[in-house]
Amino acid sequence: AQSVTQLDSHVSVSEGTPVLLRCNYSSSYSPSLFWYVQHPNKGLQLLLKYTSAATLVKGINGFEAEFKKSETSFHLTKPSAHMSDAAEYFCVVRAGYQKVTFGTGTKLQVIP
Amino acid sequence: DTAVSQTPKYLVTQMGNDKSIKCEQNLGHDTMYWYKQDSKKFLKIMFSYNNKELIINETVPNRFSPKSPDKAHLNLHINSLELGDSAVYFCASSHRRDTSYEQYFGPGTRLTVT
């Protein structure tokens, strides 16, 4: 069994300040973990992925995430928020090639 | 070139009608998926096909029938549409041999049932 929990449904930050979007997972197997972003009325775009290589993963647009097995976490961070980062973010866990589980999403609001 | 495309982008129809959504990928992937995203943005997998064979069939009403004519296409047919079917439907694809399991998503089809 596997599950993923996004701890915040809504995060609001000021432009230029750091972003932290939290994700915890559970999985019976070694998981692959992903962060996807969905801008309004758009499809999902992959930000970054962890697949048992380096625990600190760098993605597009300055985002990065750290896989912490002891904490079963995969939090998404960015040093400085930009207005264009405002979107819905999904943490995703996958164990085995068939099953994938999405988190419930975190809406990021960036205040000018 | 669009990697994963869906048609139509918007679909408005009345209860009781039958409709189809088409999906095509040009990535050479062998696995395709259908997801439903509800009004609260929650994404749930509905079906997964690998090499035209159904491998995931979540708890979905049998009014929903996926059809995969070939590896590049996965269409979703919905019979007797209900109000609760209103959602955004996303198609996605991946390659079974890609150990990262990365999925590529289409732009979505917004279905509104009135």
CSV table of C-alpha atoms in Angstrom, one decimal:
chain,number,residue,atom,x,y,z
A,1,ALA,CA,0.0,0.0,0.0
A,2,GLN,CA,1.1,3.5,-0.5
A,3,SER,CA,-0.2,7.0,0.3
A,4,VAL,CA,0.9,10.6,0.0
A,5,THR,CA,-0.1,13.5,2.2
A,6,GLN,CA,0.4,17.1,1.3
A,7,LEU,CA,0.3,18.9,4.6
A,8,ASP,CA,-1.0,22.2,3.4
A,9,SER,CA,-3.9,22.7,1.1
A,10,HIS,CA,-2.9,26.4,0.6
A,11,VAL,CA,0.4,28.3,1.0
A,12,SER,CA,0.7,32.0,0.6
A,13,VAL,CA,4.1,33.7,0.3
A,14,SER,CA,5.4,37.1,-0.8
A,15,GLU,CA,7.3,37.5,-4.0
A,16,GLY,CA,11.0,37.0,-3.4
A,17,THR,CA,10.6,35.0,-0.2
A,18,PRO,CA,11.3,31.2,0.1
A,19,VAL,CA,8.7,28.6,-0.7
A,20,LEU,CA,8.2,25.4,1.2
A,21,LEU,CA,5.5,22.9,0.1
A,22,ARG,CA,5.4,19.8,2.4
A,23,CYS,CA,4.8,16.2,1.4
A,24,ASN,CA,4.9,13.0,3.4
A,25,TYR,CA,4.6,9.6,1.9
A,26,SER,CA,4.2,6.0,2.9
A,27,SER,CA,5.1,3.0,0.8
A,28,SER,CA,5.9,-0.7,1.2
A,29,TYR,CA,8.5,-0.5,-1.5
A,30,SER,CA,11.2,1.8,-2.5
A,31,PRO,CA,9.3,4.7,-3.9
A,32,SER,CA,9.7,7.0,-6.8
A,33,LEU,CA,8.5,10.5,-5.9
A,34,PHE,CA,7.5,13.4,-8.1
A,35,TRP,CA,6.3,16.9,-7.9
A,36,TYR,CA,4.0,18.2,-10.6
A,37,VAL,CA,2.8,21.7,-11.1
A,38,GLN,CA,-0.6,22.7,-12.7
A,39,HIS,CA,-1.1,26.2,-13.7
A,40,PRO,CA,-4.7,27.4,-14.0
A,41,ASN,CA,-6.6,25.6,-16.8
A,42,LYS,CA,-3.5,23.8,-17.8
A,43,GLY,CA,-2.2,20.2,-17.7
A,44,LEU,CA,0.3,18.9,-15.3
A,45,GLN,CA,4.0,19.5,-15.8
A,46,LEU,CA,6.8,17.6,-14.1
A,47,LEU,CA,8.9,19.7,-11.8
A,48,LEU,CA,11.3,17.1,-10.5
A,49,LYS,CA,11.6,13.4,-9.6
A,50,TYR,CA,13.4,11.2,-7.1
A,51,THR,CA,14.2,7.7,-8.2
A,52,SER,CA,16.7,6.4,-5.6
A,53,ALA,CA,19.7,8.4,-6.9
A,54,ALA,CA,20.8,11.6,-5.2
A,55,THR,CA,18.5,12.5,-2.3
A,56,LEU,CA,18.6,16.2,-3.2
A,57,VAL,CA,16.8,16.6,-6.5
A,58,LYS,CA,16.9,19.8,-8.6
A,59,GLY,CA,14.1,20.5,-10.9
A,60,ILE,CA,13.0,23.2,-13.3
A,61,ASN,CA,12.4,26.9,-12.5
A,62,GLY,CA,14.7,26.8,-9.5
A,63,PHE,CA,12.7,24.2,-7.5
A,64,GLU,CA,14.3,21.4,-5.5
A,65,ALA,CA,13.2,18.7,-3.2
A,66,GLU,CA,15.0,16.5,-0.7
A,67,PHE,CA,14.1,12.9,-0.1
A,68,LYS,CA,14.4,12.0,3.6
A,69,LYS,CA,13.7,8.4,4.2
A,70,SER,CA,13.9,8.7,8.0
A,71,GLU,CA,11.2,11.3,7.9
A,72,THR,CA,9.3,9.8,4.9
A,73,SER,CA,9.2,13.3,3.4
A,74,PHE,CA,9.8,14.9,0.1
A,75,HIS,CA,9.3,18.6,0.6
A,76,LEU,CA,9.5,21.0,-2.3
A,77,THR,CA,11.4,24.3,-1.9
A,78,LYS,CA,12.5,27.3,-3.8
A,79,PRO,CA,14.7,30.1,-2.5
A,80,SER,CA,12.8,33.0,-4.0
A,81,ALA,CA,9.2,32.9,-5.1
A,82,HIS,CA,8.2,34.5,-8.4
A,83,MET,CA,4.7,35.5,-9.4
A,84,SER,CA,4.7,32.9,-12.2
A,85,ASP,CA,5.0,30.2,-9.5
A,86,ALA,CA,1.4,30.7,-8.4
A,87,ALA,CA,-0.2,27.3,-9.3
A,88,GLU,CA,-1.4,24.0,-7.8
A,89,TYR,CA,1.4,21.6,-6.8
A,90,PHE,CA,1.0,17.8,-6.6
A,91,CYS,CA,3.2,15.4,-4.8
A,92,VAL,CA,3.1,11.9,-6.3
A,93,VAL,CA,4.3,8.6,-5.1
A,94,ARG,CA,4.8,5.5,-7.2
A,95,ALA,CA,5.9,2.0,-6.2
A,96,GLY,CA,6.0,-0.5,-8.9
A,97,TYR,CA,5.3,0.4,-12.5
A,98,GLN,CA,1.6,0.3,-12.3
A,99,LYS,CA,0.2,2.3,-9.4
A,100,VAL,CA,0.6,6.0,-8.8
A,101,THR,CA,-1.0,8.0,-6.1
A,102,PHE,CA,-1.4,11.7,-6.1
A,103,GLY,CA,-1.6,14.0,-3.1
A,104,THR,CA,-4.5,16.3,-2.7
A,105,GLY,CA,-2.6,19.3,-4.0
A,106,THR,CA,-1.2,22.5,-2.5
A,107,LYS,CA,-2.3,25.8,-3.9
A,108,LEU,CA,0.6,28.3,-3.9
A,109,GLN,CA,-0.4,31.9,-3.9
A,110,VAL,CA,2.4,34.5,-4.5
A,111,ILE,CA,1.7,38.0,-3.2
A,112,PRO,CA,3.3,40.9,-5.0
B,1,ASP,CA,5.1,18.9,-31.5
B,2,THR,CA,2.5,18.0,-28.8
B,3,ALA,CA,3.6,15.0,-26.8
B,4,VAL,CA,0.2,14.0,-25.4
B,5,SER,CA,-2.8,15.5,-27.0
B,6,GLN,CA,-6.5,15.2,-26.1
B,7,THR,CA,-9.6,16.1,-28.0
B,8,PRO,CA,-11.8,17.9,-27.3
B,9,LYS,CA,-10.5,20.4,-24.8
B,10,TYR,CA,-14.0,21.3,-23.7
B,11,LEU,CA,-17.1,19.2,-23.8
B,12,VAL,CA,-20.5,20.3,-22.7
B,13,THR,CA,-23.3,17.8,-22.9
B,14,GLN,CA,-26.6,16.9,-21.3
B,15,MET,CA,-27.3,14.1,-18.9
B,16,GLY,CA,-28.0,10.8,-20.5
B,17,ASN,CA,-25.8,11.4,-23.5
B,18,ASP,CA,-22.9,9.3,-24.6
B,19,LYS,CA,-19.6,10.9,-25.4
B,20,SER,CA,-16.0,10.1,-26.1
B,21,ILE,CA,-12.7,11.7,-25.4
B,22,LYS,CA,-9.6,10.9,-27.5
B,23,CYS,CA,-6.0,10.8,-26.5
B,24,GLU,CA,-2.9,10.3,-28.6
B,25,GLN,CA,0.8,10.3,-27.6
B,26,ASN,CA,3.7,10.6,-30.0
B,27,LEU,CA,6.4,9.7,-27.4
B,28,GLY,CA,6.7,6.0,-28.3
B,29,HIS,CA,5.4,5.1,-24.8
B,30,ASP,CA,3.8,1.8,-24.2
B,31,THR,CA,1.6,2.7,-21.2
B,32,MET,CA,-1.3,5.2,-21.2
B,33,TYR,CA,-3.6,6.3,-18.4
B,34,TRP,CA,-6.8,8.2,-17.8
B,35,TYR,CA,-7.2,10.4,-14.7
B,36,LYS,CA,-10.2,12.2,-13.3
B,37,GLN,CA,-9.7,15.6,-11.6
B,38,ASP,CA,-12.7,16.7,-9.5
B,39,SER,CA,-13.7,20.2,-8.6
B,40,LYS,CA,-11.4,20.1,-5.6
B,41,LYS,CA,-8.4,19.3,-7.8
B,42,PHE,CA,-8.2,15.8,-6.5
B,43,LEU,CA,-6.6,13.5,-9.2
B,44,LYS,CA,-7.6,9.9,-9.3
B,45,ILE,CA,-6.4,7.3,-11.7
B,46,MET,CA,-9.2,5.5,-13.6
B,47,PHE,CA,-7.5,3.2,-16.1
B,48,SER,CA,-4.1,2.2,-17.3
B,49,TYR,CA,-3.2,0.3,-20.5
B,50,ASN,CA,0.1,-1.3,-21.3
B,51,ASN,CA,0.5,-2.4,-24.9
B,52,LYS,CA,-3.2,-2.2,-25.5
B,53,GLU,CA,-3.9,-4.4,-22.5
B,54,LEU,CA,-5.8,-3.1,-19.5
B,55,ILE,CA,-3.6,-3.3,-16.4
B,56,ILE,CA,-5.4,-0.9,-13.9
B,57,ASN,CA,-9.1,-0.5,-13.6
B,58,GLU,CA,-9.9,1.4,-10.5
B,59,THR,CA,-13.4,1.6,-9.0
B,60,VAL,CA,-15.1,3.3,-11.9
B,61,PRO,CA,-18.7,2.9,-13.1
B,62,ASN,CA,-19.0,0.5,-16.0
B,63,ARG,CA,-20.4,3.4,-17.9
B,64,PHE,CA,-16.8,4.3,-18.5
B,65,SER,CA,-15.1,2.2,-21.1
B,66,PRO,CA,-11.6,2.8,-22.3
B,67,LYS,CA,-10.5,1.6,-25.7
B,68,SER,CA,-6.9,1.3,-27.0
B,69,PRO,CA,-6.8,0.7,-30.7
B,70,ASP,CA,-3.0,0.9,-30.6
B,71,LYS,CA,-0.2,1.8,-28.3
B,72,ALA,CA,-0.4,5.5,-29.2
B,73,HIS,CA,-4.1,5.9,-28.5
B,74,LEU,CA,-6.3,5.5,-25.5
B,75,ASN,CA,-9.9,6.8,-25.9
B,76,LEU,CA,-12.4,7.1,-23.1
B,77,HIS,CA,-16.1,6.5,-23.9
B,78,ILE,CA,-18.7,7.4,-21.4
B,79,ASN,CA,-22.3,6.2,-21.6
B,80,SER,CA,-25.4,7.7,-20.0
B,81,LEU,CA,-23.6,10.8,-18.6
B,82,GLU,CA,-24.4,11.9,-15.1
B,83,LEU,CA,-24.0,15.3,-13.4
B,84,GLY,CA,-21.3,13.8,-11.2
B,85,ASP,CA,-19.2,13.0,-14.3
B,86,SER,CA,-18.4,16.7,-14.6
B,87,ALA,CA,-14.7,17.0,-14.1
B,88,VAL,CA,-11.4,17.5,-16.0
B,89,TYR,CA,-10.1,14.3,-17.5
B,90,PHE,CA,-6.4,13.9,-18.1
B,91,CYS,CA,-4.7,11.4,-20.3
B,92,ALA,CA,-1.1,10.5,-19.6
B,93,SER,CA,1.6,8.2,-20.9
B,94,SER,CA,4.8,6.6,-19.8
B,95,HIS,CA,7.2,3.9,-20.8
B,96,ARG,CA,7.2,0.7,-18.8
B,97,ARG,CA,11.0,0.4,-19.1
B,98,ASP,CA,11.5,3.9,-17.7
B,99,THR,CA,12.5,3.1,-14.2
B,100,SER,CA,11.7,6.7,-13.2
B,101,TYR,CA,8.0,6.0,-14.0
B,102,GLU,CA,7.7,9.6,-15.2
B,103,GLN,CA,4.3,10.3,-16.7
B,104,TYR,CA,3.6,12.9,-19.4
B,105,PHE,CA,0.2,14.5,-19.2
B,106,GLY,CA,-2.1,15.9,-21.8
B,107,PRO,CA,-3.7,19.3,-21.4
B,108,GLY,CA,-7.0,17.9,-20.1
B,109,THR,CA,-10.6,17.7,-21.3
B,110,ARG,CA,-13.1,19.7,-19.2
B,111,LEU,CA,-16.4,17.8,-19.3
B,112,THR,CA,-19.5,19.6,-18.1
B,113,VAL,CA,-22.7,17.7,-17.8
B,114,THR,CA,-25.9,19.7,-17.6
